[in-house]
Short mmCIF file of C-alpha atoms in Angstrom, two decimals:
data_model
loop_
_atom_site.label_atom_id
_atom_site.label_comp_id
_atom_site.label_asym_id
_atom_site.label_seq_id
_atom_site.Cartn_x
_atom_site.Cartn_y
_atom_site.Cartn_z
CA MET A 1 17.12 -9.01 2.76
CA THR A 2 14.21 -11.38 3.94
CA ILE A 3 12.03 -10.41 7.08
CA SER A 4 9.73 -12.25 9.31
CA ILE A 5 5.90 -11.72 9.45
CA ASP A 6 6.44 -10.20 12.77
CA ASP A 7 8.85 -7.73 11.58
CA PHE A 8 6.00 -6.85 8.88
CA LYS A 9 3.49 -6.77 11.48
CA LYS A 10 5.67 -4.12 13.31
CA ILE A 11 4.55 -1.60 10.73
CA GLU A 12 1.20 -0.07 10.69
CA ILE A 13 -0.35 0.56 7.39
CA LYS A 14 -3.81 2.36 7.04
CA ILE A 15 -6.09 3.92 4.88
CA GLY A 16 -6.49 7.63 5.36
CA GLU A 17 -9.01 9.92 3.70
CA ILE A 18 -7.33 13.08 2.62
CA LEU A 19 -9.30 16.14 3.81
CA SER A 20 -7.16 18.95 2.54
CA ALA A 21 -3.99 19.56 0.65
CA GLU A 22 -2.03 22.69 0.24
CA LYS A 23 1.47 23.74 -0.96
CA VAL A 24 3.87 24.75 1.85
CA LEU A 25 5.01 28.30 1.48
CA ASP A 26 8.93 28.34 0.66
CA ALA A 27 9.10 24.76 0.21
CA ASP A 28 8.37 23.60 -3.45
CA LYS A 29 8.28 20.06 -3.09
CA LEU A 30 6.18 19.60 -0.02
CA LEU A 31 2.41 19.51 0.28
CA LYS A 32 0.59 19.73 3.56
CA LEU A 33 -2.09 17.08 4.23
CA SER A 34 -4.66 16.65 6.57
CA VAL A 35 -5.81 13.24 6.63
CA ASN A 36 -8.74 11.47 8.40
CA PHE A 37 -7.89 7.83 10.06
CA GLY A 38 -11.17 7.69 12.00
CA GLU A 39 -9.35 9.03 14.83
CA GLU A 40 -10.45 11.83 17.23
CA ALA A 41 -8.84 14.47 15.04
CA PRO A 42 -7.43 14.43 11.56
CA ARG A 43 -3.45 14.24 11.25
CA GLN A 44 -1.28 16.58 9.60
CA ILE A 45 1.12 14.75 7.12
CA ILE A 46 3.64 16.49 5.30
CA SER A 47 4.85 14.92 2.19
CA GLY A 48 7.25 15.77 -0.71
CA ILE A 49 4.99 15.26 -3.61
CA SER A 50 4.00 18.58 -4.60
CA MET A 51 5.37 18.41 -7.90
CA TYR A 52 2.95 15.38 -8.93
CA PHE A 53 0.09 17.44 -8.39
CA GLU A 54 -0.29 20.68 -10.21
CA ASN A 55 -3.61 21.16 -8.27
CA PRO A 56 -3.47 19.89 -4.71
CA ASN A 57 -7.19 19.76 -4.36
CA ASP A 58 -6.99 16.94 -6.78
CA LEU A 59 -6.24 14.90 -3.70
CA VAL A 60 -9.03 15.86 -1.61
CA GLY A 61 -11.47 12.86 -1.00
CA ARG A 62 -8.84 10.20 -2.05
CA LYS A 63 -8.34 7.24 0.20
CA CYS A 64 -4.70 6.09 0.23
CA ALA A 65 -2.06 4.04 2.24
CA PHE A 66 -0.13 5.89 4.92
CA ALA A 67 2.33 4.29 7.45
CA THR A 68 0.89 5.70 10.64
CA ASN A 69 3.32 4.59 13.51
CA LEU A 70 6.61 6.04 12.56
CA GLU A 71 7.93 8.59 14.90
CA PRO A 72 6.54 12.11 14.17
CA ARG A 73 9.18 14.20 12.06
CA VAL A 74 9.31 17.95 11.99
CA ILE A 75 9.68 19.20 8.12
CA LYS A 76 10.51 22.74 7.42
CA GLY A 77 9.18 23.49 10.93
CA LEU A 78 6.01 21.44 10.53
CA GLU A 79 5.35 17.99 12.22
CA SER A 80 4.45 15.15 10.11
CA GLN A 81 2.40 12.68 11.67
CA GLY A 82 2.61 9.84 9.12
CA MET A 83 4.21 9.03 5.63
CA ILE A 84 1.99 8.74 2.34
CA LEU A 85 3.04 5.50 0.54
CA ALA A 86 3.86 6.15 -2.84
CA VAL A 87 5.90 4.67 -6.10
CA SER A 88 7.59 6.74 -8.70
CA GLY A 89 9.86 6.05 -11.64
CA GLU A 90 10.94 7.94 -14.83
CA ASP A 91 7.58 8.14 -16.42
CA PHE A 92 5.22 7.55 -13.55
CA PHE A 93 3.89 8.37 -10.07
CA SER A 94 1.30 6.73 -8.18
CA LEU A 95 -0.04 6.72 -4.67
CA LEU A 96 -1.64 3.48 -3.28
CA SER A 97 -5.36 3.67 -3.56
CA ALA A 98 -8.15 2.02 -1.68
CA GLU A 99 -11.44 1.53 -2.91
CA SER A 100 -13.97 4.48 -2.23
CA ASN A 101 -16.05 2.45 0.39
CA THR A 102 -13.27 1.76 2.52
CA ALA A 103 -13.44 3.01 6.10
CA PRO A 104 -10.96 5.58 6.95
CA GLY A 105 -8.39 4.01 9.52
CA ALA A 106 -8.67 0.46 8.13
CA SER A 107 -5.46 -1.30 8.70
CA VAL A 108 -3.40 -3.45 6.45
CA LYS A 109 -3.55 -7.05 7.90
CA MET B 1 4.25 0.88 19.11
CA THR B 2 6.23 3.53 17.39
CA ILE B 3 8.84 2.23 14.88
CA SER B 4 11.82 4.08 13.37
CA ILE B 5 12.26 4.70 9.37
CA ASP B 6 14.84 2.10 9.59
CA ASP B 7 12.40 -0.45 10.60
CA PHE B 8 10.12 0.78 7.87
CA LYS B 9 12.90 0.19 5.24
CA LYS B 10 13.28 -3.28 6.22
CA ILE B 11 10.08 -4.03 4.64
CA GLU B 12 10.02 -4.17 0.77
CA ILE B 13 6.60 -3.31 -0.69
CA LYS B 14 6.46 -3.50 -4.41
CA ILE B 15 3.76 -3.09 -7.19
CA GLY B 16 2.98 -6.23 -9.15
CA GLU B 17 0.85 -6.89 -12.02
CA ILE B 18 -1.42 -9.68 -11.50
CA LEU B 19 -1.10 -11.90 -14.79
CA SER B 20 -3.55 -14.94 -13.70
CA ALA B 21 -5.57 -15.87 -10.64
CA GLU B 22 -7.42 -18.98 -9.93
CA LYS B 23 -9.28 -20.81 -7.14
CA VAL B 24 -7.13 -23.52 -5.14
CA LEU B 25 -8.86 -26.62 -5.52
CA ASP B 26 -10.11 -28.02 -1.98
CA ALA B 27 -9.40 -24.58 -0.56
CA ASP B 28 -12.34 -22.18 -0.47
CA LYS B 29 -10.60 -19.31 0.85
CA LEU B 30 -7.56 -19.39 -1.51
CA LEU B 31 -6.59 -17.86 -4.60
CA LYS B 32 -3.39 -18.69 -6.62
CA LEU B 33 -1.80 -15.55 -8.36
CA SER B 34 0.85 -15.23 -10.79
CA VAL B 35 2.25 -11.78 -10.48
CA ASN B 36 5.02 -9.82 -12.50
CA PHE B 37 7.14 -7.74 -10.61
CA GLY B 38 9.59 -6.96 -13.52
CA GLU B 39 11.82 -10.18 -12.53
CA GLU B 40 13.07 -12.70 -14.65
CA ALA B 41 9.88 -14.86 -13.76
CA PRO B 42 6.64 -14.18 -12.30
CA ARG B 43 5.90 -15.08 -8.66
CA GLN B 44 3.34 -17.28 -7.23
CA ILE B 45 1.48 -15.81 -4.58
CA ILE B 46 -1.26 -17.70 -2.31
CA SER B 47 -3.80 -15.44 -0.93
CA GLY B 48 -6.97 -15.98 1.23
CA ILE B 49 -9.08 -13.48 -0.71
CA SER B 50 -10.92 -15.63 -2.87
CA MET B 51 -14.47 -14.84 -0.93
CA TYR B 52 -14.11 -11.14 -2.24
CA PHE B 53 -13.77 -11.97 -6.09
CA GLU B 54 -16.63 -14.03 -7.43
CA ASN B 55 -14.71 -14.07 -10.57
CA PRO B 56 -11.00 -14.55 -10.26
CA ASN B 57 -10.17 -13.24 -13.60
CA ASP B 58 -11.44 -9.51 -12.53
CA LEU B 59 -8.19 -9.37 -10.97
CA VAL B 60 -5.98 -10.05 -14.13
CA GLY B 61 -4.19 -6.85 -15.18
CA ARG B 62 -4.53 -4.97 -11.80
CA LYS B 63 -1.50 -3.47 -10.34
CA CYS B 64 -1.49 -3.77 -6.53
CA ALA B 65 0.88 -3.51 -3.48
CA PHE B 66 2.47 -6.81 -2.18
CA ALA B 67 5.07 -7.38 0.54
CA THR B 68 7.98 -9.09 -1.45
CA ASN B 69 10.82 -9.80 1.00
CA LEU B 70 8.82 -11.95 3.57
CA GLU B 71 10.10 -15.47 4.10
CA PRO B 72 8.25 -17.70 1.37
CA ARG B 73 5.48 -19.90 3.08
CA VAL B 74 3.91 -23.12 2.09
CA ILE B 75 0.16 -22.89 2.31
CA LYS B 76 -1.96 -26.28 1.43
CA GLY B 77 1.22 -27.44 -0.34
CA LEU B 78 1.66 -24.13 -2.56
CA GLU B 79 4.51 -21.94 -2.08
CA SER B 80 3.76 -18.39 -1.75
CA GLN B 81 6.41 -15.85 -2.50
CA GLY B 82 4.85 -12.81 -1.22
CA MET B 83 1.73 -11.44 0.31
CA ILE B 84 -0.86 -9.04 -1.20
CA LEU B 85 -1.76 -5.95 0.90
CA ALA B 86 -5.25 -5.56 1.63
CA VAL B 87 -7.99 -3.80 4.16
CA SER B 88 -11.06 -5.09 5.09
CA GLY B 89 -14.12 -4.46 7.44
CA GLU B 90 -17.47 -5.43 8.07
CA ASP B 91 -18.99 -3.94 4.61
CA PHE B 92 -15.65 -3.59 2.64
CA PHE B 93 -12.59 -4.99 1.03
CA SER B 94 -9.82 -3.36 -0.81
CA LEU B 95 -6.47 -3.93 -2.16
CA LEU B 96 -4.06 -1.18 -2.55
CA SER B 97 -4.07 -0.06 -6.10
CA ALA B 98 -1.53 1.81 -8.16
CA GLU B 99 -2.18 3.83 -11.38
CA SER B 100 -2.17 1.86 -14.68
CA ASN B 101 1.10 3.26 -15.78
CA THR B 102 3.11 1.99 -12.91
CA ALA B 103 6.24 -0.04 -13.90
CA PRO B 104 5.92 -3.63 -12.31
CA GLY B 105 8.39 -3.97 -9.64
CA ALA B 106 8.09 -0.30 -8.70
CA SER B 107 9.00 0.00 -4.98
CA VAL B 108 7.56 1.88 -2.24
CA LYS B 109 10.19 4.37 -0.69
#
């Protein structure tokens, strides 16, 4: 389905800097991320990507793309204030990474 | 403005592999990209990012995120069949990159 540029602009996609990442107890697939978007406080983001990161600490410091204006969701009792963007297939998984000098909170135009 | 997950899903974001990149004559800001999305033919995408790439060939081989279901637009007489996603600020510019083993056409879920 084709969309208009106005439809596209409704979605806020921002670069967040991952400050911490840890497995969620009793939820094999989930990671709890703390993400800096240049706002007053970091956001908590819950994501089903645990299987792709043997060591969640590998994510710390990465600057990745997130959808940041979705309605907050509660997943396993934890509020998620955004969604990390990723692609995956049979033999690959990838986040969408920005260059290391990107300012946290930078928005896709 | 907050959006629903259904609003988000209207937008198709795919990873494309840049096959070629060249400056558009008489249009300082524009690059003409040929991008592989795993479709029958590559798509032509016109993007105003020329100032960030002294040598457009540096883009060849990169796998980046594109919005792929916008209405096609004609820019300086050239049809653009998608939009490359990027963030920029006073002292940075970044595309959104996928890992090198990502299959062209992989879609953000």
